[in-house]
Coordinates of C-alpha atoms in Angstrom, one line a residue:
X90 CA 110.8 61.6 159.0
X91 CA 109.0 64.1 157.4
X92 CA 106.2 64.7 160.3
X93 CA 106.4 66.0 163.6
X94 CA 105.7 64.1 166.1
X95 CA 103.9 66.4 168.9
X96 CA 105.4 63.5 172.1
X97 CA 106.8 66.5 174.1
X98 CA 104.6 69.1 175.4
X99 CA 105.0 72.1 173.5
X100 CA 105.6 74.2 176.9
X101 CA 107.9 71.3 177.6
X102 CA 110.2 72.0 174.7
X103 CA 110.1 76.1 174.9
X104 CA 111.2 76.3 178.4
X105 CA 114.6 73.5 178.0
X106 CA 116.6 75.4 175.6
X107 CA 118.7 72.9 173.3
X108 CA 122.1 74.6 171.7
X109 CA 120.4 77.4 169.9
X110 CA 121.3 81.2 171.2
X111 CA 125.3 80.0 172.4
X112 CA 126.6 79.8 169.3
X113 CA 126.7 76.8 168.2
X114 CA 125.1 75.3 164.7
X115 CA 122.1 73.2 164.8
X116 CA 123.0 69.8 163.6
X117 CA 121.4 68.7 160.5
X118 CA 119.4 65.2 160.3
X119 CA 123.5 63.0 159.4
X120 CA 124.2 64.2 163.0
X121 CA 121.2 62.6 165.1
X122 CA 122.0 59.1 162.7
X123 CA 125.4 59.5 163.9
X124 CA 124.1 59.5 167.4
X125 CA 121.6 57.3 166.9
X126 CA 124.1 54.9 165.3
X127 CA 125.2 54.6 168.8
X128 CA 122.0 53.4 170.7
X129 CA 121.5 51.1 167.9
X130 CA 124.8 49.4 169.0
X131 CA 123.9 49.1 172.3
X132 CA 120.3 47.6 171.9
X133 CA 121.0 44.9 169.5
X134 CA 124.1 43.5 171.1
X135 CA 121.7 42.5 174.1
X136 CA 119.6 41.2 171.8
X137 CA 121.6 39.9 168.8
X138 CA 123.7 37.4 171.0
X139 CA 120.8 35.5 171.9
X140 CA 120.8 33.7 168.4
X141 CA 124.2 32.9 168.8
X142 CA 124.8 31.3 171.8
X143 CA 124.3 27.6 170.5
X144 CA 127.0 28.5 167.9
X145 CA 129.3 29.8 170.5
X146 CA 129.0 26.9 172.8
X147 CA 130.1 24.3 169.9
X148 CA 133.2 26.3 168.9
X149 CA 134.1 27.7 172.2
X150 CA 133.5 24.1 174.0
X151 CA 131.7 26.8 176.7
X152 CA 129.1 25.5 179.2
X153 CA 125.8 26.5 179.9
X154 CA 127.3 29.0 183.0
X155 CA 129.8 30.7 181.2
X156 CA 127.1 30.9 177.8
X157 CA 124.4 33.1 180.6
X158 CA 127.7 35.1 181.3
X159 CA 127.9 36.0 178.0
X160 CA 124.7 37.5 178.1
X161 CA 124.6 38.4 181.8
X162 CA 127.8 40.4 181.7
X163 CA 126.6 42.9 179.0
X164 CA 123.6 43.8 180.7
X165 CA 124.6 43.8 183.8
X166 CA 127.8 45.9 183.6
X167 CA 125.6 48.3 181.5
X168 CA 122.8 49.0 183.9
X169 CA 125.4 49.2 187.0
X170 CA 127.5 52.3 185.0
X171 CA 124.6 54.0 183.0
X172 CA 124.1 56.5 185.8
X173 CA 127.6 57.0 186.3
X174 CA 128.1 57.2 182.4
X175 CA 125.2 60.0 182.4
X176 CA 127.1 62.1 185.0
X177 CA 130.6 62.1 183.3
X178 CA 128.7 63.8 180.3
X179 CA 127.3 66.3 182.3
X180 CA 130.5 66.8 184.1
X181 CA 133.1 66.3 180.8
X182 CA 130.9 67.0 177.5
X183 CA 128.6 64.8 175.9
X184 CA 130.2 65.0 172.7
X185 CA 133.4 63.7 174.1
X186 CA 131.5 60.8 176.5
X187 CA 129.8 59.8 173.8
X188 CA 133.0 59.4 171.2
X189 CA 135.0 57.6 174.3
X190 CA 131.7 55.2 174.6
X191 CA 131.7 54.4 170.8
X192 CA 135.5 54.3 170.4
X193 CA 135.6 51.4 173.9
X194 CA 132.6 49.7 172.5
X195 CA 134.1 49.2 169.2
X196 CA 137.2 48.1 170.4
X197 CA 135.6 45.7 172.8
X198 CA 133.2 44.8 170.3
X199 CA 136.5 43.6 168.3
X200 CA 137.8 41.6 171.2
X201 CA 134.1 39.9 171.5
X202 CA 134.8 38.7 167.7
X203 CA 138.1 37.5 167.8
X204 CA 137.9 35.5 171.3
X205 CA 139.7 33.0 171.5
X206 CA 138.3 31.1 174.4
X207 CA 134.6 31.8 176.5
X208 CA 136.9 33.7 179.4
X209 CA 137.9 36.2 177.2
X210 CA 134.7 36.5 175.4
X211 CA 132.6 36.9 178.7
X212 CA 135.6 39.7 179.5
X213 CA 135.1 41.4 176.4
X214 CA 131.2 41.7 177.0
X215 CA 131.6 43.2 180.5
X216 CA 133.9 46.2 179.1
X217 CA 131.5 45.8 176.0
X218 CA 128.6 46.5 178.7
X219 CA 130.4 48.9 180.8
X220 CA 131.2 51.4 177.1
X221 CA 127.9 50.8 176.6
X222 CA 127.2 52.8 179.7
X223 CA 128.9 55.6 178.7
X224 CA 127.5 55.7 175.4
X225 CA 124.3 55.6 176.1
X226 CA 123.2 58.2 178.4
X227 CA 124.9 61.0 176.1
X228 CA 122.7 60.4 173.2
X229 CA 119.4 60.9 174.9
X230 CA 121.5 64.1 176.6
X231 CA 122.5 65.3 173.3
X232 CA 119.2 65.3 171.9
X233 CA 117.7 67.1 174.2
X234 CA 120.0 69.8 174.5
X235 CA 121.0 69.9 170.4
X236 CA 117.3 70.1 169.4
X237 CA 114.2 72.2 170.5
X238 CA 110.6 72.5 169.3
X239 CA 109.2 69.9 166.5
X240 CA 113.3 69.0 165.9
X241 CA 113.3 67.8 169.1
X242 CA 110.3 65.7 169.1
X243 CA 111.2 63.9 165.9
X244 CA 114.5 63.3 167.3
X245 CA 112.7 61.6 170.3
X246 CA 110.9 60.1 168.2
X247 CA 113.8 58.7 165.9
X248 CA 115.4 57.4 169.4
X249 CA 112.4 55.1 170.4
X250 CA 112.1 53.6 167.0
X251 CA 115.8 53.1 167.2
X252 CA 115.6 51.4 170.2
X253 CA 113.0 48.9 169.1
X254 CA 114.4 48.1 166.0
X255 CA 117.4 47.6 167.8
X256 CA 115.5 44.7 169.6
X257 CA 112.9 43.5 167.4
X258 CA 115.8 43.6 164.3
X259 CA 118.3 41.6 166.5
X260 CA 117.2 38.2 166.0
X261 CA 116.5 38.2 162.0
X262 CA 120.2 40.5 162.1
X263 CA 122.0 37.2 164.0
X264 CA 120.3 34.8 161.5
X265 CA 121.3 36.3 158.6
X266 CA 125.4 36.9 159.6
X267 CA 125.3 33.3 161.1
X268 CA 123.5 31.6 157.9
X269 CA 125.8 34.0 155.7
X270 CA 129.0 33.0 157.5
X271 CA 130.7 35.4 155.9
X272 CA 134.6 34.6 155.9
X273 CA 133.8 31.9 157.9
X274 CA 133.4 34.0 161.0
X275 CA 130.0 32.7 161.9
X276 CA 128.8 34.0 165.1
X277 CA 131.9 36.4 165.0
X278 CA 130.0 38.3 162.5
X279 CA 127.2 39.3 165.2
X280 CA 130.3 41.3 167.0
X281 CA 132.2 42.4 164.3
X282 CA 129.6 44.0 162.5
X283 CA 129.6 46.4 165.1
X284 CA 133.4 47.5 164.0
X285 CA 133.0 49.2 160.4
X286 CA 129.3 51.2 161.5
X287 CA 131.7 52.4 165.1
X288 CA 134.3 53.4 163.0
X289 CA 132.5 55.7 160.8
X290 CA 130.1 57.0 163.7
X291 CA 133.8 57.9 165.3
X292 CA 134.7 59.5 161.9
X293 CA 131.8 61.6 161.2
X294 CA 130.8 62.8 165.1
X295 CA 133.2 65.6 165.4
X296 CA 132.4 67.0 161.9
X297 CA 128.5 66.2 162.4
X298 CA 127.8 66.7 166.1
X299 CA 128.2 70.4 167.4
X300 CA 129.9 70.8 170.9
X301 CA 127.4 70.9 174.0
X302 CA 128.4 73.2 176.8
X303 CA 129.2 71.6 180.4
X304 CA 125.9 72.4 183.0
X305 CA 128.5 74.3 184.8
X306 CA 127.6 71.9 188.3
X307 CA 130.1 71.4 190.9
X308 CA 133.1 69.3 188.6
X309 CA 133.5 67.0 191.7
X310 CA 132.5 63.3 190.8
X311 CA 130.5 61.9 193.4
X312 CA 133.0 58.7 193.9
X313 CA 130.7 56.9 196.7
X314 CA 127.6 57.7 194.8
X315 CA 129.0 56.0 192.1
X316 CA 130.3 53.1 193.8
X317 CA 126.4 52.7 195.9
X318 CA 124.7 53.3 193.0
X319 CA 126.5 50.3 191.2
X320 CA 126.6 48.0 194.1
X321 CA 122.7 48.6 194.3
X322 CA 122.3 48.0 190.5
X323 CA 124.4 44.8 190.5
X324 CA 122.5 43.3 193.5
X325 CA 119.2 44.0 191.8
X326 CA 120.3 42.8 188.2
X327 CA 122.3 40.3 188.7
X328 CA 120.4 37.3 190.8
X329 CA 117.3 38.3 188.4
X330 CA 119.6 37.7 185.4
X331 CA 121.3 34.6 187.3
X332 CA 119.1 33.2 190.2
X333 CA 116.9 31.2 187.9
X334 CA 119.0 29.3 185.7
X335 CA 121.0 28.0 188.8
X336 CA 117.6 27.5 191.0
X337 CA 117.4 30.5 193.2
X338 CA 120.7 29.8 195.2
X339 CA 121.3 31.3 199.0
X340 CA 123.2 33.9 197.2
X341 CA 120.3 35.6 194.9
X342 CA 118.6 35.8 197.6
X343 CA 120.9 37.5 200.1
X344 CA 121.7 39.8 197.0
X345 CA 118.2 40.6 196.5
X346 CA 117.9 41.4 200.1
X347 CA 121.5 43.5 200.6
X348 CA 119.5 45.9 197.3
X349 CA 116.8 48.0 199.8
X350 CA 119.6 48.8 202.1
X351 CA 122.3 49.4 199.2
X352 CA 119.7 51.9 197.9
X353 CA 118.5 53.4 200.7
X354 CA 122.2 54.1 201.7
X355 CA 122.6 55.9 198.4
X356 CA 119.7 57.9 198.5
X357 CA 120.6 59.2 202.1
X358 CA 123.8 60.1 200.6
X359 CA 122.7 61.7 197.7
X360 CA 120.6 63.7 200.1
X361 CA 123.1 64.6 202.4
X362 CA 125.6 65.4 199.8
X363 CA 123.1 68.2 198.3
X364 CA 122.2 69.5 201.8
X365 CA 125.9 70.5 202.2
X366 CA 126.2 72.2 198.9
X367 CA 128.1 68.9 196.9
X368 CA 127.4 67.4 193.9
X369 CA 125.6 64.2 194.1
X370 CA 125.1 61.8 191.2
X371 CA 121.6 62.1 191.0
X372 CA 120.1 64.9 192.3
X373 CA 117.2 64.9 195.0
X374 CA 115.3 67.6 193.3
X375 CA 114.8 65.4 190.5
X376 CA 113.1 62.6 191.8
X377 CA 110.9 65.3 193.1
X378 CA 109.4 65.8 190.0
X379 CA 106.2 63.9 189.8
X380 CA 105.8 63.3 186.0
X381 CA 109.7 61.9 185.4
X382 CA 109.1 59.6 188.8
X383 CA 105.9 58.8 187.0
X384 CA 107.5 58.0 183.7
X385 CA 109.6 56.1 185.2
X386 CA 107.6 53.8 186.9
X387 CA 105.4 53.9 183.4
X388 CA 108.7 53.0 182.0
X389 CA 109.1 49.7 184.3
X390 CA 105.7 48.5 183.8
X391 CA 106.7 48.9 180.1
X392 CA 109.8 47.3 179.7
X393 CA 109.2 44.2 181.5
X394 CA 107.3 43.1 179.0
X395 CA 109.2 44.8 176.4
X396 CA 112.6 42.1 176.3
X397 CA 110.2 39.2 177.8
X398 CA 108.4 39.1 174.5
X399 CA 111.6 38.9 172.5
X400 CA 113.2 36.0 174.6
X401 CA 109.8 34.0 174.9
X402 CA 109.2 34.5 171.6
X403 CA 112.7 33.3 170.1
X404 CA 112.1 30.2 172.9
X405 CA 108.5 29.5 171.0
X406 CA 109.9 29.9 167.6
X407 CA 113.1 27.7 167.8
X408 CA 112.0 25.1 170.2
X409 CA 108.4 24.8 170.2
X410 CA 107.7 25.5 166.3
X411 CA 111.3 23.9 165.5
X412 CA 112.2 26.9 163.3
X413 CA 116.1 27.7 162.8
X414 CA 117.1 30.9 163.9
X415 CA 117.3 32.2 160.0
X416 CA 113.0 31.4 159.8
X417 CA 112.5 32.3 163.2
X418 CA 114.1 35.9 162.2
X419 CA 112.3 36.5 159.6
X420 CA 108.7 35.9 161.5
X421 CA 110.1 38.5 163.9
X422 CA 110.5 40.8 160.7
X423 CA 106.8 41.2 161.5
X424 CA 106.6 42.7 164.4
X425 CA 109.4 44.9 163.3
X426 CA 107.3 46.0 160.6
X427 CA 104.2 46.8 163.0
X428 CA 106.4 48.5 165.1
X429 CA 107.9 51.0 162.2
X430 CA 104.8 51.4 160.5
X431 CA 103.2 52.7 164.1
X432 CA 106.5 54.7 164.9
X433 CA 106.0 56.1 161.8
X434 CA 102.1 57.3 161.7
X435 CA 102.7 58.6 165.7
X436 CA 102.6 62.2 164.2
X437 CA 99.2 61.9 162.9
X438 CA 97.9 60.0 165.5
X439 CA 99.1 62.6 167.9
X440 CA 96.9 64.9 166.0
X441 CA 93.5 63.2 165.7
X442 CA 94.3 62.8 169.7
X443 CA 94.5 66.1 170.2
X444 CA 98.5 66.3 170.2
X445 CA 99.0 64.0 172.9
X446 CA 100.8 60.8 171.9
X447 CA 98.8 57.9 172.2
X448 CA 100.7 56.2 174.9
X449 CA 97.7 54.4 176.4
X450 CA 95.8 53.7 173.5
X451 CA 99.4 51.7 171.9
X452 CA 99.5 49.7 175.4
X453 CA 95.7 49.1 175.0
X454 CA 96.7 48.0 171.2
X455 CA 99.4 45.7 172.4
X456 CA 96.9 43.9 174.8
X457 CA 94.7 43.2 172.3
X458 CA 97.8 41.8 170.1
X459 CA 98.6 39.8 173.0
X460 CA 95.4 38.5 173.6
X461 CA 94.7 37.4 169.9
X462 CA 98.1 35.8 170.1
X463 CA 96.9 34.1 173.3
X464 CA 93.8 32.5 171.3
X465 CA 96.1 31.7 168.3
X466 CA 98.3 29.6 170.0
X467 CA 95.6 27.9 172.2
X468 CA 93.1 27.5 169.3
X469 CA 96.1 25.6 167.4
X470 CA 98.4 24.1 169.7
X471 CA 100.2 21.9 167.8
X472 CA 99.2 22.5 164.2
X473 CA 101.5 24.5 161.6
X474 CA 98.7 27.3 161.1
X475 CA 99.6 28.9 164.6
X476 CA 103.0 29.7 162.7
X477 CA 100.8 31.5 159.8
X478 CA 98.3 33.1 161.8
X479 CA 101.5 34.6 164.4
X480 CA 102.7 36.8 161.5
X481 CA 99.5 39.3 161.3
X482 CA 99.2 39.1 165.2
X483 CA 102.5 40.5 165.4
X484 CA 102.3 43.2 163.1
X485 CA 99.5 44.0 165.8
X486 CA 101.8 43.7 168.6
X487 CA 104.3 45.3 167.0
X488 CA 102.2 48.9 166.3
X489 CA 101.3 48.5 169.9
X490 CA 105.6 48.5 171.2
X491 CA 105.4 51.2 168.3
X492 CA 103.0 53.7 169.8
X493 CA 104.1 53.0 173.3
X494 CA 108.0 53.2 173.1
X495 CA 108.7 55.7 170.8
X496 CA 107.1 59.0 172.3
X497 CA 107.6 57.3 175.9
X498 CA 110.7 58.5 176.1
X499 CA 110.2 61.8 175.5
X500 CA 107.4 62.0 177.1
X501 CA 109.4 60.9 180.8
X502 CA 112.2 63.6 179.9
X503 CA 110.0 66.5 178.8
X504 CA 110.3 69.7 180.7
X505 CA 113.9 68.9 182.7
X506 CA 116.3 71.6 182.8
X507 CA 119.7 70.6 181.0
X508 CA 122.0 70.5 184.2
X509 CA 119.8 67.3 185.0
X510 CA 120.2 65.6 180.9
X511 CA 122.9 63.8 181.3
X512 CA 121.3 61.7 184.8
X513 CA 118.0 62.0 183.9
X514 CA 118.9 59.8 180.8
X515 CA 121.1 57.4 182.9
X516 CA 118.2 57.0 185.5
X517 CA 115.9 56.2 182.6
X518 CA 118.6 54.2 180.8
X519 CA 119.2 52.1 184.2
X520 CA 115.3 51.5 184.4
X521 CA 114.7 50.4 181.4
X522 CA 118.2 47.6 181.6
X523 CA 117.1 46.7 185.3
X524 CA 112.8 46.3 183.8
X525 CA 114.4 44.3 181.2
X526 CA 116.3 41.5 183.6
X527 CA 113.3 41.6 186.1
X528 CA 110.8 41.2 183.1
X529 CA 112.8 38.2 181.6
X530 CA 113.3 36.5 185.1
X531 CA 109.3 36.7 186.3
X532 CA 108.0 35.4 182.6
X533 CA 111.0 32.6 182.8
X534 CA 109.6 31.7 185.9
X535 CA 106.0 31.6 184.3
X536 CA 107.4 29.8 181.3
X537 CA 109.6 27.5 182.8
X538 CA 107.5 26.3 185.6
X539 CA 104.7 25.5 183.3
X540 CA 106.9 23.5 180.3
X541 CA 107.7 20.9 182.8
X542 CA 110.9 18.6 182.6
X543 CA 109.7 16.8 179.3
X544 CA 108.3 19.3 176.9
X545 CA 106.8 18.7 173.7
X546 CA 104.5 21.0 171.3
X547 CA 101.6 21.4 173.1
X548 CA 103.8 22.1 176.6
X549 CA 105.7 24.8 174.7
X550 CA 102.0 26.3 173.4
X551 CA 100.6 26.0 177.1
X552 CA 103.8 28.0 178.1
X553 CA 103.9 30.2 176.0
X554 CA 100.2 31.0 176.4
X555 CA 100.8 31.7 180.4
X556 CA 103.5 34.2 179.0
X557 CA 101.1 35.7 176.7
X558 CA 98.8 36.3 179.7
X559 CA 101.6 38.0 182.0
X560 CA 102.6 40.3 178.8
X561 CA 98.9 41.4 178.4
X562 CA 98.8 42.5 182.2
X563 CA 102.1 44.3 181.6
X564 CA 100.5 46.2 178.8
X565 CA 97.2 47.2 180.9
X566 CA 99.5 48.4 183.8
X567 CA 101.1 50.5 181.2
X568 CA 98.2 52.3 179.8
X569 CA 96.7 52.8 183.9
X570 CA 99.9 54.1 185.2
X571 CA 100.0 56.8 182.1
X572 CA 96.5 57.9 182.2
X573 CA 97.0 58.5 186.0
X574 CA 100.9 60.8 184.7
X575 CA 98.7 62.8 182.8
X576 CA 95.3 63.0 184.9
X577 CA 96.3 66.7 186.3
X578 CA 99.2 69.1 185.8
X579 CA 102.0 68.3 188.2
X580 CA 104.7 71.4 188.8
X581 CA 108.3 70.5 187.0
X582 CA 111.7 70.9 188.4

């Protein structure tokens, strides 16, 4: 990118120091692709298996339960460490976190492609998941402490259009491996791919990336922390990711319930802990500051719509329009497009908004997108045009995820001392996994309940229109909750 992109307030970025003044050399624009290579990763194995599964099933003779464990297992091992993974780069490096992630995620990444059964594939994804979690977090760490001023916000900026290419790329990526079959390694390819671009990031990071000193903290690791935290994340994630598919069973909800406690608990602790000079996971002064809990909660409202669209859309696509998953890709190359183009132009539309990024106007945009959508697919239920007329409406729903998620990012970390980068991403991180799950579990409910046991076209439209609705609330939520972050200046940690 040749612009900046004005996302982080420009007191925001004087007054968190990134590398510059201890010696170390700023890292040139290979360096934040090399990080970046990791989130990449990440993002589009949660999304990239999706395509997959059917192939998977036939080959691995796998049944539907073990095929939602395949998914399941990577996001739910992810959200349940990224805290944790945030912390150990504070405490160890980020540099050297984030080389351990990439090097585990590779390797399980490997053992993902060369299965041999759907045991060890739903294996490989958890440790796939839980690498994932130490990746992660270090890259949005690294970032802000590497890079300061306009770098900075162009290297925010480059992390939320990595992220949603990551997801809207992921099904067009899977359709072209699996309809390649290269070697004949079919859905293989989806995990293997993952091998030569790890190896290379592992190659080039300690050449590229310049070492990131240690906040200095207590070195302690807060072991219970750690284990409440993850208890709390699992008991929120995992009936949302599971409970539907096997009918809301005693068990999601006496997991859902056990979560308020589980939390609680962990927040009393963290409290404690700090009160008696420790070192707590997460520390209490952070969720003090108003504008990161305010991002955050900006950040829910945003991301469950953000992975609901993708799996609602791949359901319409393959199921109601009868596309294979190669066709269906490429109609999601449209709202990939949107989204780049409107990554791309956030600079200038900072500018004509007087520097601010246009967070509320991009959810306003996306509302509008879904809306138009919404008429689309009512207007012509049933009739091929709604296929034609989808490609145009995404680009418009695309610019909308691209004005919203890129800056949004930066906009929830701006202004946090460093001692707090490494958990402040993992917070974030965990909210945006846990918004994803609870976003895909209330629009399958929607979608679900209204297809009905025998669905045909015009069931799938109807569906798919109710989703359209709950994505278009998301969106308005989005743009209400950031207007009322930014209303009045709010005192940082």
């Amino acid at each position: 990118m040749t612009q900046s992109n004005p996302a982080v307030p420009a007191a925001s970025l004087s007054s968190s120091p990134g590398i510059h003044g201890t010696g170390a050399t700023k890292p040139g624009p290979l360096a934040l692709w090399v990080m970046l290579s990791g989130t990449f990763l990440v993002v589009l194995d949660f999304f990239i298996v999706n395509v997959a599964l059917p192939s998977m099933q036939h080959e691995l003779l796998a049944s539907t339960a073990t095929l939602q464990l395949v998914v399941a297992g990577y996001g739910l091992a992810t959200a349940a460490g990224l805290i944790t993974g945030g912390r150990l780069g504070d405490l160890f490096g980020r540099r050297r976190m984030f080389m351990l992630g990439l090097l585990l995620f590779t390797l399980a990444s490997a053992a993902c492609g060369f299965a041999p059964n759907a045991e060890l594939l739903v294996a490989a994804r958890v440790l796939q998941g839980l690498a994932g979690a130490l990746l992660q977090p270090q890259v949005l760490a690294m970032i802000g402490l590497a890079y300061t001023g306009e770098d900075r916000a162009r290297a925010f900026a480059a992390y939320g259009l990595t992220l949603g290419l990551g997801a809207t790329l992921g099904q067009l990526v899977g359709g072209l491996l699996i309809h390649a079959d290269l070697a004949g390694l079919g859905w293989r390819s989806c995990f293997l791919i993952n091998v030569p671009i790890g190896l290379l990031a592992l190659a080039l990071a300690p050449r590229l990336i310049p070492p990131l000193a240690n906040s200095g903290s207590n070195s302690k690791l807060d072991l219970a922390g750690m284990l409440l935290v993850a208890a709390g994340s699992v008991a929120v994630v995992l009936p949302l990711v599971e409970g539907r598919q096997q009918g809301w069973p005693l068990w999601s909800w006496l997991c859902l319930a056990a979560a308020l406690p589980l939390l609680a608990a962990f927040a009393f602790q963290q409290r404690r802990l700090a009160a008696h000079g420790g070192a707590p996971l997460v520390a209490p002064v952070l969720l003090a500051n108003r504008r990161f809990v305010m991002g955050l909660f900006t950040t829910l409202a945003f991301y469950v719509g953000n992975a609901s669209l993708y799996f609602v859309l791949a359901l319409y696509l393959q199921q109601g329009l009868a596309l294979d998953p190669l066709s269906s890709g490429i109609v999601f190359t449209s709202l990939a497009v949107g989204f780049f183009a409107a990554s791309m132009a956030g600079a200038r539309l900072a500018r004509r908004f007087g520097g601010k990024p246009p967070i509320a106007l991009g959810a306003l945009v996306l509302a509008a997108g879904h809306a138009l959508q919404f008429v689309n697919v009512a207007g012509w239920a049933g009739h091929t045009h709604v296929a034609a007329w989808m490609v145009p409406l995404l680009l418009v729903q695309g610019a909308g995820l691209g004005m919203v998620m890129a800056p949004l990012v930066s906009t929830v970390l701006a202004g946090l001392p460093p001692q707090h980068a490494g958990v402040a991403s993992g917070v974030l991180s965990m909210v945006q996994q846990a918004s994803n799950a609870l976003g895909v579990a209330l629009i399958g409910i929607l979608f679900y309940g209204r297809l009905g046991d025998a669905p045909d076209a015009a069931a799938y439209a109807s569906a798919f229109g109710v989703a359209l609705v709950y994505l278009m609330v998301s969106a308005l939520v989005v743009a209400l909750l950031h207007r009322r972050a930014n209303r009045k200046p709010s005192a940082q940690v």
